[in-house]
Amino acid sequence: MLTLSLTRQAAGFEYLGPIRAPTAERTDTEGSPTDMHPGTLMVILLGLCALGAIVAFLVSRRNAAAKKVGREEFARRTGAVEHYYERGTRPSFGVFPGKDAHTGAPFTYAVEFTYGGFPVVAAEWRMGGGTMQARYTGIIQVPSGLPADAPYLMIGEHMRYGVDPETGGRLPALKGFADERLRVLSPDEEFARRIVTPEVAAIFAEHRRSRMMPRVTVEGGVLHMLAAQRLDPDGLFRNAELLTRLARTVAAQQHPPR
């Protein structure tokens, strides 16, 4: 039996190790991003920031213009009267618990209209933020039919305690109303139970949204509730419906038919 033993040399080649793919030589060229001058990079970043600010400003102006047109249309359709604090006009009634973060005024914009036979005043003011991204909050209110010096009263849900606006003292929430979810804050429990009747509790239950009853305050002769966002027609009508129903019910309770 013939055994053949071939070596690499016998096969006609010499083993030089594994073959590697050619790699490009690393060269340093002028103008690469890694070699950008810090000053140039800063100029580019400042330019992008300026462009972003311009875009934000234009969007803010467009939104503000659209909001103004929408409000003017709402006033035209409903016969509402608009008030801008800077122009010197004021609503005929109302309480204004906040202050504009920029001017200290009690409101920035207000609108007064009639709903269901009741006068309604809605107002908003800036809570903070820059000129282009200001945060707003607002208030919607109707006359309560109660004396202006009637005890403070807040009706809502998920309240444990509050603060008496007159004394600054702590007000524990009252329980035991027709709807067990309802909580009431008042320094005068007798007054609170006289106002928050089963009929009033039923109105709050009917207007429960997102698993939360509305929160309404009685003070200064008005019924009012806060608006977490800027005033808009849909929200105005929805909240005006609640407040006028409450005002009508409270008035009927205070002056029952004979």
Short mmCIF file of C-alpha atoms in Angstrom, two decimals:
data_model
loop_
_atom_site.label_atom_id
_atom_site.label_comp_id
_atom_site.label_asym_id
_atom_site.label_seq_id
_atom_site.Cartn_x
_atom_site.Cartn_y
_atom_site.Cartn_z
CA MET A 1 0.00 0.00 0.00
CA LEU A 2 1.45 3.30 -1.11
CA THR A 3 1.10 6.17 1.38
CA LEU A 4 1.45 9.64 0.06
CA SER A 5 2.46 12.34 2.49
CA LEU A 6 2.45 15.81 1.05
CA THR A 7 3.69 18.83 2.88
CA ARG A 8 2.77 22.42 2.10
CA GLN A 9 6.12 22.79 0.42
CA ALA A 10 5.52 19.73 -1.68
CA ALA A 11 2.17 21.03 -2.79
CA GLY A 12 3.89 24.00 -4.30
CA PHE A 13 2.99 26.75 -1.84
CA GLU A 14 4.00 28.00 1.50
CA TYR A 15 1.41 28.72 4.27
CA LEU A 16 1.62 32.34 5.27
CA GLY A 17 -1.23 32.48 7.79
CA PRO A 18 -4.95 33.38 7.46
CA ILE A 19 -5.98 35.73 4.70
CA ARG A 20 -7.28 39.08 5.95
CA ALA A 21 -9.45 41.53 4.02
CA PRO A 22 -7.64 44.68 3.09
CA THR A 23 -8.44 47.63 5.32
CA ALA A 24 -8.48 51.26 4.36
CA GLU A 25 -5.72 53.30 5.80
CA ARG A 26 -6.86 55.83 8.38
CA THR A 27 -6.21 59.30 7.23
CA ASP A 28 -6.92 62.55 8.96
CA THR A 29 -8.54 65.01 6.58
CA GLU A 30 -9.27 68.61 7.20
CA GLY A 31 -12.92 69.60 7.74
CA SER A 32 -14.09 66.43 9.47
CA PRO A 33 -16.87 66.89 12.09
CA THR A 34 -14.53 65.88 14.86
CA ASP A 35 -12.21 68.71 13.96
CA MET A 36 -14.95 71.41 13.87
CA HIS A 37 -13.91 74.51 15.69
CA PRO A 38 -15.87 74.95 18.98
CA GLY A 39 -16.83 78.46 17.93
CA THR A 40 -18.36 77.21 14.69
CA LEU A 41 -20.33 74.55 16.54
CA MET A 42 -21.62 77.15 18.99
CA VAL A 43 -22.76 79.41 16.15
CA ILE A 44 -24.69 76.50 14.59
CA LEU A 45 -26.36 75.62 17.90
CA LEU A 46 -27.32 79.25 18.54
CA GLY A 47 -28.76 79.45 15.05
CA LEU A 48 -30.89 76.34 15.62
CA CYS A 49 -32.11 77.72 18.96
CA ALA A 50 -33.03 81.02 17.32
CA LEU A 51 -34.88 79.19 14.56
CA GLY A 52 -36.79 77.12 17.12
CA ALA A 53 -37.72 80.26 19.04
CA ILE A 54 -39.00 81.93 15.88
CA VAL A 55 -41.12 78.89 14.99
CA ALA A 56 -42.53 78.73 18.54
CA PHE A 57 -43.32 82.45 18.42
CA LEU A 58 -45.13 82.14 15.10
CA VAL A 59 -47.15 79.14 16.32
CA SER A 60 -48.02 81.01 19.53
CA ARG A 61 -49.15 84.06 17.54
CA ARG A 62 -51.26 81.88 15.27
CA ASN A 63 -52.90 80.08 18.22
CA ALA A 64 -53.56 83.38 19.99
CA ALA A 65 -55.14 84.81 16.85
CA ALA A 66 -57.33 81.72 16.43
CA LYS A 67 -58.36 81.91 20.11
CA LYS A 68 -59.29 85.59 19.73
CA VAL A 69 -61.36 84.91 16.62
CA GLY A 70 -63.13 82.01 18.33
CA ARG A 71 -63.97 84.16 21.34
CA GLU A 72 -65.25 87.00 19.19
CA GLU A 73 -67.49 84.55 17.35
CA PHE A 74 -68.76 83.17 20.67
CA ALA A 75 -69.53 86.70 21.87
CA ARG A 76 -71.32 87.53 18.63
CA ARG A 77 -73.50 84.41 18.77
CA THR A 78 -74.41 84.67 22.45
CA GLY A 79 -74.50 88.43 22.89
CA ALA A 80 -71.65 88.16 25.40
CA VAL A 81 -69.56 91.12 26.51
CA GLU A 82 -65.78 90.65 26.51
CA HIS A 83 -63.50 92.31 29.04
CA TYR A 84 -59.74 92.78 28.83
CA TYR A 85 -58.27 94.10 32.07
CA GLU A 86 -55.70 96.17 30.22
CA ARG A 87 -58.51 98.00 28.39
CA GLY A 88 -60.16 99.05 31.63
CA THR A 89 -63.49 97.18 31.35
CA ARG A 90 -64.77 95.02 34.22
CA PRO A 91 -67.54 92.41 34.67
CA SER A 92 -70.65 93.52 36.55
CA PHE A 93 -70.11 90.99 39.36
CA GLY A 94 -67.88 88.16 40.50
CA VAL A 95 -65.05 87.05 42.75
CA PHE A 96 -61.52 86.65 41.40
CA PRO A 97 -59.37 84.48 43.69
CA GLY A 98 -56.20 84.62 41.59
CA LYS A 99 -53.81 87.19 40.18
CA ASP A 100 -52.13 87.41 36.81
CA ALA A 101 -48.53 86.24 37.19
CA HIS A 102 -47.22 89.00 34.93
CA THR A 103 -49.33 92.04 35.87
CA GLY A 104 -50.88 91.22 39.25
CA ALA A 105 -54.32 91.99 37.83
CA PRO A 106 -57.30 89.91 39.08
CA PHE A 107 -57.86 88.61 35.53
CA THR A 108 -56.46 88.88 32.03
CA TYR A 109 -59.62 88.20 30.04
CA ALA A 110 -63.27 87.87 31.06
CA VAL A 111 -66.54 87.29 29.27
CA GLU A 112 -70.05 87.96 30.54
CA PHE A 113 -73.15 86.33 29.07
CA THR A 114 -76.56 84.98 29.98
CA TYR A 115 -77.36 81.29 30.26
CA GLY A 116 -80.69 79.84 31.34
CA GLY A 117 -81.82 83.22 32.59
CA PHE A 118 -78.75 83.63 34.82
CA PRO A 119 -75.86 86.05 34.29
CA VAL A 120 -72.56 84.19 33.93
CA VAL A 121 -69.06 85.58 34.27
CA ALA A 122 -66.00 83.60 33.18
CA ALA A 123 -62.47 84.91 33.57
CA GLU A 124 -58.91 83.66 33.17
CA TRP A 125 -55.46 84.75 34.24
CA ARG A 126 -51.88 83.65 33.65
CA MET A 127 -50.35 81.37 36.26
CA GLY A 128 -46.80 81.54 34.96
CA GLY A 129 -44.62 80.46 32.08
CA GLY A 130 -43.06 82.55 29.36
CA THR A 131 -44.83 84.83 26.94
CA MET A 132 -45.08 82.08 24.33
CA GLN A 133 -45.96 79.22 26.71
CA ALA A 134 -47.99 80.89 29.45
CA ARG A 135 -50.09 78.67 31.71
CA TYR A 136 -53.64 79.80 32.36
CA THR A 137 -56.37 79.02 34.83
CA GLY A 138 -59.85 80.44 35.07
CA ILE A 139 -63.10 80.73 36.96
CA ILE A 140 -66.77 80.45 35.94
CA GLN A 141 -69.46 81.86 38.22
CA VAL A 142 -73.12 82.77 38.63
CA PRO A 143 -74.98 84.60 41.42
CA SER A 144 -75.82 82.16 44.22
CA GLY A 145 -78.89 83.92 45.55
CA LEU A 146 -77.29 83.78 49.00
CA PRO A 147 -76.04 86.79 50.95
CA ALA A 148 -72.50 87.91 50.12
CA ASP A 149 -71.52 87.32 53.75
CA ALA A 150 -72.87 83.76 53.84
CA PRO A 151 -70.41 81.19 55.26
CA TYR A 152 -67.75 79.79 52.96
CA LEU A 153 -68.77 76.47 51.40
CA MET A 154 -66.97 74.09 49.02
CA ILE A 155 -68.69 70.99 47.65
CA GLY A 156 -66.84 68.18 45.87
CA GLU A 157 -65.34 64.73 46.13
CA HIS A 158 -62.10 63.19 47.49
CA MET A 159 -61.53 66.09 49.92
CA ARG A 160 -60.13 65.42 53.39
CA TYR A 161 -59.63 68.95 54.65
CA GLY A 162 -59.31 72.52 53.43
CA VAL A 163 -58.40 76.00 54.63
CA ASP A 164 -60.84 78.56 55.93
CA PRO A 165 -60.25 81.67 53.75
CA GLU A 166 -61.29 83.95 56.61
CA THR A 167 -59.16 82.58 59.45
CA GLY A 168 -56.59 80.45 57.67
CA GLY A 169 -57.56 77.60 59.96
CA ARG A 170 -57.96 73.98 58.93
CA LEU A 171 -61.40 72.79 57.82
CA PRO A 172 -62.03 69.04 58.06
CA ALA A 173 -64.34 67.69 55.37
CA LEU A 174 -67.94 67.02 56.38
CA LYS A 175 -69.49 63.66 55.46
CA GLY A 176 -72.87 62.01 55.72
CA PHE A 177 -74.71 63.54 52.75
CA ALA A 178 -77.24 61.93 50.42
CA ASP A 179 -74.40 60.75 48.15
CA GLU A 180 -71.74 59.12 50.33
CA ARG A 181 -68.99 60.19 47.93
CA LEU A 182 -69.75 63.86 48.52
CA ARG A 183 -67.53 65.94 50.82
CA VAL A 184 -68.16 69.50 52.00
CA LEU A 185 -65.84 72.12 53.50
CA SER A 186 -67.42 74.86 55.63
CA PRO A 187 -66.85 76.48 59.02
CA ASP A 188 -70.63 76.34 59.54
CA GLU A 189 -71.86 72.73 59.48
CA GLU A 190 -75.51 73.70 59.97
CA PHE A 191 -75.34 76.00 56.94
CA ALA A 192 -73.60 73.31 54.88
CA ARG A 193 -76.25 70.69 55.60
CA ARG A 194 -79.01 73.18 54.87
CA ILE A 195 -77.55 73.92 51.42
CA VAL A 196 -76.32 70.45 50.37
CA THR A 197 -79.67 68.68 50.16
CA PRO A 198 -80.38 65.40 48.36
CA GLU A 199 -81.43 67.45 45.31
CA VAL A 200 -78.08 69.25 45.26
CA ALA A 201 -76.19 65.98 45.77
CA ALA A 202 -78.05 64.47 42.80
CA ILE A 203 -76.93 67.32 40.52
CA PHE A 204 -73.29 66.70 41.46
CA ALA A 205 -73.68 62.97 40.78
CA GLU A 206 -75.20 63.67 37.35
CA HIS A 207 -72.25 65.86 36.39
CA ARG A 208 -69.59 63.38 37.51
CA ARG A 209 -66.93 63.08 34.81
CA SER A 210 -63.76 60.98 34.70
CA ARG A 211 -64.67 59.43 38.07
CA MET A 212 -64.71 62.83 39.73
CA MET A 213 -67.54 65.07 40.85
CA PRO A 214 -67.16 68.76 40.04
CA ARG A 215 -65.91 71.05 42.78
CA VAL A 216 -68.04 74.13 43.39
CA THR A 217 -67.47 76.93 45.90
CA VAL A 218 -70.01 79.27 47.47
CA GLU A 219 -68.53 82.61 48.54
CA GLY A 220 -69.04 86.31 48.03
CA GLY A 221 -72.60 85.83 46.82
CA VAL A 222 -71.66 83.59 43.87
CA LEU A 223 -71.33 79.93 42.96
CA HIS A 224 -68.06 79.37 41.15
CA MET A 225 -65.78 76.65 39.89
CA LEU A 226 -62.24 76.75 38.56
CA ALA A 227 -61.33 75.96 34.96
CA ALA A 228 -58.01 74.16 34.67
CA GLN A 229 -57.52 75.19 31.03
CA ARG A 230 -58.16 78.25 28.93
CA LEU A 231 -61.78 79.25 28.51
CA ASP A 232 -63.53 77.69 25.53
CA PRO A 233 -67.20 77.73 24.44
CA ASP A 234 -67.85 74.03 25.12
CA GLY A 235 -66.47 74.23 28.64
CA LEU A 236 -68.31 77.48 29.31
CA PHE A 237 -71.68 76.03 28.36
CA ARG A 238 -71.12 72.76 30.23
CA ASN A 239 -70.07 74.49 33.45
CA ALA A 240 -72.72 77.18 33.11
CA GLU A 241 -75.35 74.44 32.89
CA LEU A 242 -74.12 72.93 36.18
CA LEU A 243 -73.87 76.25 38.02
CA THR A 244 -77.26 77.56 36.90
CA ARG A 245 -78.94 74.30 37.92
CA LEU A 246 -77.34 74.55 41.34
CA ALA A 247 -78.27 78.22 41.71
CA ARG A 248 -81.86 77.52 40.73
CA THR A 249 -82.08 74.62 43.19
CA VAL A 250 -80.49 76.55 46.06
CA ALA A 251 -82.80 79.52 45.45
CA ALA A 252 -85.87 77.25 45.48
CA GLN A 253 -84.72 75.74 48.78
CA GLN A 254 -84.25 79.13 50.39
CA HIS A 255 -87.63 80.42 49.19
CA PRO A 256 -89.99 77.45 48.99
CA PRO A 257 -93.42 78.07 47.41
CA ARG A 258 -96.17 78.94 49.86
#
